[in-house]
Amino acid sequence: MGTTQLESVPEPKYWHLKTVLSDALDSEFAVGEILPNERELAARFGVARATLRQALEQLELEGRLQRRRGVGTTVAPPRVGVAVGDYTHSWTDTAGDDAWQSVDSVETVPPAAIARLLKTGPDTRVHRVRRTRMSKGQPLAAELLYVPAESVPGLAAIDAPSGLARARAVLRELSRLELEGREQSVELGSARAEDAKELDRLPGAPVLVVTTRYAASGRTAAVAVATYRADTCRLTFGDPAGEELLAG
Amino acid sequence: MGTTQLESVPEPKYWHLKTVLSDALDSEFAVGEILPNERELAARFGVARATLRQALEQLELEGRLQRRRGVGTTVAPPRVGVAVGDYTHSWTDTAGDDAWQSVDSVETVPPAAIARLLKTGPDTRVHRVRRTRMSKGQPLAAELLYVPAESVPGLAAIDAPSGLARARAVLRELSRLELEGREQSVELGSARAEDAKELDRLPGAPVLVVTTRYAASGRTAAVAVATYRADTCRLTFGDPAGEELLAG
């Protein structure tokens, strides 16, 4: 199993520092407060800058700190519970505290992994709708929704060929389908440049990638790949009552 | 929204390198193959060691590479789909390709966040059962299961006070409860020292933390906090048939 090797490795210095820093965050700092700069922190805790940086990275992974260009390192608010597994689903744009906003739509050949899920041929073009999920003015997720032509047979040639109007037309037709269920997976990823821009993050930031397969008429009607900010989101699966309890 | 600021930032060098490296992995390397060392790779791609290291970190986040002490950097196999949302649940130890193994049990005051979910008082002790989830000899997850005394009223004083026998006794009693449902959340975390050892990772490695609240008789019967390896696991929610399709 190889654990023997790890057992003999002493706890890394940055790990101990992380625990000390975490306690300091609890006792001395408020949410949103800007931390002293790296030089001051390193001096205060008597560690090298590199060690400090590793500890700050850990705390960022855990959602305790946020690092923003030009702002510095701030104490993060608790993560927001975001429902991704509820079965009450709307394809149309929504407003309010948890809003889905269509961005555009193009016809494109999907990545190989998506084509396999859709069971389309390797060179078959599908509609790719880009949507953004917002909460209180902050972007939570950037989604790419892949829809084969056969899922939206009523889509008229008269509808705009691309852009926002096309996205709305594809979603309107998709909402005519009766969904039979959906399967989801969550994995760690790093933000692609495009998604990072939409999510107000730098490329490569850790993200949670939620892949959803929508089933209708015994086949895959659409596949969505949604990239959620891992720093601010806790993804919840289940009914709203349960989520409230978890959030409490 | 602050995206303006990011728009003016050029794509970082490591990000471009990551794309180039990713293509090289597809075309030149097989799963399990050891990459050339950092010095050689930096020379080949004409970049600084620091840039190379950032790109390798990105590829590790995405599950394309694995870095192991004493072995080097290897090309990772595809992530394994691990079902975390299925309703067919067994508390007893299982064997085979997807095995749950009890480790031990102690009585302890749970962390404040867990106490809130359990609605136990701040100083109330609960059973904490440690379990490991294994697949093909590899650890997938380390779980801490918190069980209030009232959920296991049949637990006899004669059962071992701690250790593996106690864990099995708590789980045996827990399995007498009729579960009404469960709520789950997934978030990014960094491996605590103890979990890291069980998972054969270094402390601080990125992990996916799955929190599950089990409901019985209208209250929270138990709360599980399972730490999954983010490098090797893709968490799936839904029925096995759907998961197979997603994995395909």
Coordinates of C-alpha atoms in Angstrom, one line a residue, chain A residues 1-3 5-7 9 11-12 14-15 18 57-63 68-71 79 87 113 116-117 119 134 137-139 182-193 196-208 211-213 220 230-231 233-243 245-248, chain B residues 1-3 5-7 9 11-12 14-15 18 57-63 68-71 79 87 116-117 119 134 137-139 182-193 196-208 211-213 220 223 230-231 233-243 245-248:
Chain A
M1 CA 0.0 0.0 0.0
G2 CA 3.0 2.3 0.3
T3 CA 1.7 4.0 3.5
Q5 CA 6.8 5.4 3.4
L6 CA 4.5 8.2 4.3
E7 CA 4.4 7.2 8.0
V9 CA 7.7 11.4 6.7
E11 CA 4.5 16.5 9.2
P12 CA 5.5 19.2 6.7
Y14 CA 3.7 24.4 6.1
W15 CA 1.1 22.0 7.5
K18 CA -1.6 26.2 8.4
E57 CA -2.4 27.8 -0.6
Q58 CA -3.8 25.1 1.7
L59 CA -6.1 27.6 3.4
E60 CA -7.3 28.8 0.0
L61 CA -8.1 25.2 -1.0
E62 CA -10.1 24.8 2.1
G63 CA -12.1 28.0 1.3
R68 CA -7.3 38.3 -5.5
R69 CA -5.0 40.3 -7.8
G70 CA -4.6 43.9 -6.7
V71 CA -6.6 43.3 -3.5
R79 CA -19.0 28.7 1.2
Y87 CA -35.1 17.5 -10.0
A113 CA -15.8 12.4 -24.2
R116 CA -19.3 9.3 -26.4
L117 CA -22.0 10.3 -23.8
K119 CA -23.6 8.6 -28.7
M134 CA -25.2 33.7 -10.9
G137 CA -24.3 39.3 -8.7
Q138 CA -21.4 36.8 -8.3
P139 CA -20.8 34.1 -10.9
R182 CA -30.4 12.5 -15.0
E183 CA -27.0 11.2 -13.9
Q184 CA -24.3 13.4 -12.5
S185 CA -20.7 13.3 -11.6
V186 CA -18.4 15.7 -9.8
E187 CA -14.7 15.9 -10.2
L188 CA -11.8 18.3 -9.5
G189 CA -10.6 20.3 -12.5
S190 CA -8.7 23.5 -13.3
A191 CA -10.5 26.5 -14.9
R192 CA -10.0 26.8 -18.6
A193 CA -9.1 30.3 -19.7
A196 CA -11.9 31.5 -15.7
K197 CA -12.8 34.8 -17.3
E198 CA -16.5 34.2 -16.7
L199 CA -15.9 33.1 -13.2
D200 CA -13.7 36.0 -12.4
R201 CA -10.8 33.7 -11.6
L202 CA -7.3 33.2 -13.1
P203 CA -6.9 30.3 -15.6
G204 CA -5.9 27.1 -13.7
A205 CA -7.8 27.9 -10.5
P206 CA -9.2 24.7 -8.9
V207 CA -12.9 24.2 -9.9
L208 CA -15.5 21.5 -9.4
T211 CA -21.2 16.6 -15.7
T212 CA -24.9 16.0 -16.1
R213 CA -26.4 13.5 -18.6
T220 CA -29.2 10.9 -23.8
A230 CA -14.4 25.6 -5.8
D231 CA -13.4 28.5 -3.6
C233 CA -19.3 26.8 -3.7
R234 CA -20.3 23.8 -1.7
L235 CA -22.4 21.6 -4.1
T236 CA -25.5 20.0 -2.5
F237 CA -27.5 17.0 -3.7
G238 CA -31.0 16.4 -2.4
D239 CA -34.2 18.2 -1.5
P240 CA -34.1 21.9 -0.4
A241 CA -35.2 21.0 3.2
G242 CA -32.2 18.7 3.6
E243 CA -29.9 21.3 2.1
L245 CA -30.4 21.5 7.4
L246 CA -26.9 20.8 6.0
A247 CA -26.3 24.5 5.6
G248 CA -27.5 25.2 9.2
Chain B
M1 CA -18.1 42.3 -11.8
G2 CA -14.3 42.8 -11.9
T3 CA -13.9 40.7 -15.1
Q5 CA -9.4 43.5 -14.8
L6 CA -8.9 39.9 -15.8
E7 CA -9.6 40.5 -19.5
V9 CA -4.3 40.0 -18.1
E11 CA -2.9 34.1 -20.7
P12 CA -0.2 33.0 -18.2
Y14 CA 2.2 28.1 -17.7
W15 CA -1.3 27.8 -19.1
K18 CA -0.1 23.1 -19.9
E57 CA 0.5 21.3 -11.0
Q58 CA -2.4 22.1 -13.3
L59 CA -2.2 18.7 -15.0
E60 CA -2.2 17.1 -11.6
L61 CA -5.4 19.0 -10.6
E62 CA -7.0 17.7 -13.8
G63 CA -6.1 14.2 -13.0
R68 CA 4.7 10.4 -6.0
R69 CA 7.7 10.8 -3.7
G70 CA 10.5 8.6 -4.8
V71 CA 8.8 7.6 -8.1
R79 CA -10.3 8.6 -13.0
Y87 CA -29.6 4.6 -2.0
R116 CA -25.0 21.6 14.5
L117 CA -26.0 19.0 11.9
K119 CA -28.4 19.0 16.8
M134 CA -11.0 0.6 -1.0
G137 CA -6.3 -2.5 -3.1
Q138 CA -6.2 1.3 -3.5
P139 CA -7.8 3.6 -0.9
R182 CA -30.1 11.4 3.0
E183 CA -28.7 14.8 1.9
Q184 CA -25.2 15.2 0.6
S185 CA -22.8 18.0 -0.2
V186 CA -19.4 18.0 -2.0
E187 CA -16.7 20.5 -1.6
L188 CA -13.0 21.0 -2.2
G189 CA -10.7 20.4 0.8
S190 CA -7.1 19.6 1.6
A191 CA -6.3 16.3 3.2
R192 CA -5.8 16.4 7.0
A193 CA -2.6 14.6 8.1
A196 CA -3.6 11.8 4.0
K197 CA -1.9 8.8 5.6
E198 CA -4.9 6.5 5.1
L199 CA -5.2 7.7 1.5
D200 CA -1.5 7.4 0.8
R201 CA -1.1 11.1 0.0
L202 CA 0.8 13.9 1.5
P203 CA -1.0 16.3 4.0
G204 CA -2.6 19.1 2.1
A205 CA -3.3 17.2 -1.1
P206 CA -6.6 18.4 -2.7
V207 CA -9.5 16.1 -1.8
L208 CA -13.2 16.1 -2.4
T211 CA -20.8 15.3 3.8
T212 CA -23.8 13.0 4.2
R213 CA -26.7 13.6 6.6
T220 CA -30.5 13.3 11.9
V223 CA -23.4 12.4 9.7
A230 CA -9.4 14.1 -5.9
D231 CA -6.7 12.8 -8.1
C233 CA -11.9 9.7 -8.1
R234 CA -14.8 11.1 -10.1
L235 CA -17.8 11.1 -7.8
T236 CA -21.1 9.9 -9.3
F237 CA -24.6 10.5 -8.2
G238 CA -27.5 8.4 -9.5
D239 CA -28.3 4.8 -10.5
P240 CA -25.6 2.4 -11.6
A241 CA -26.9 2.2 -15.2
G242 CA -26.5 5.9 -15.5
E243 CA -23.1 5.8 -14.0
L245 CA -23.2 5.5 -19.3
L246 CA -21.3 8.4 -17.9
A247 CA -18.2 6.3 -17.4
G248 CA -18.4 5.1 -21.0

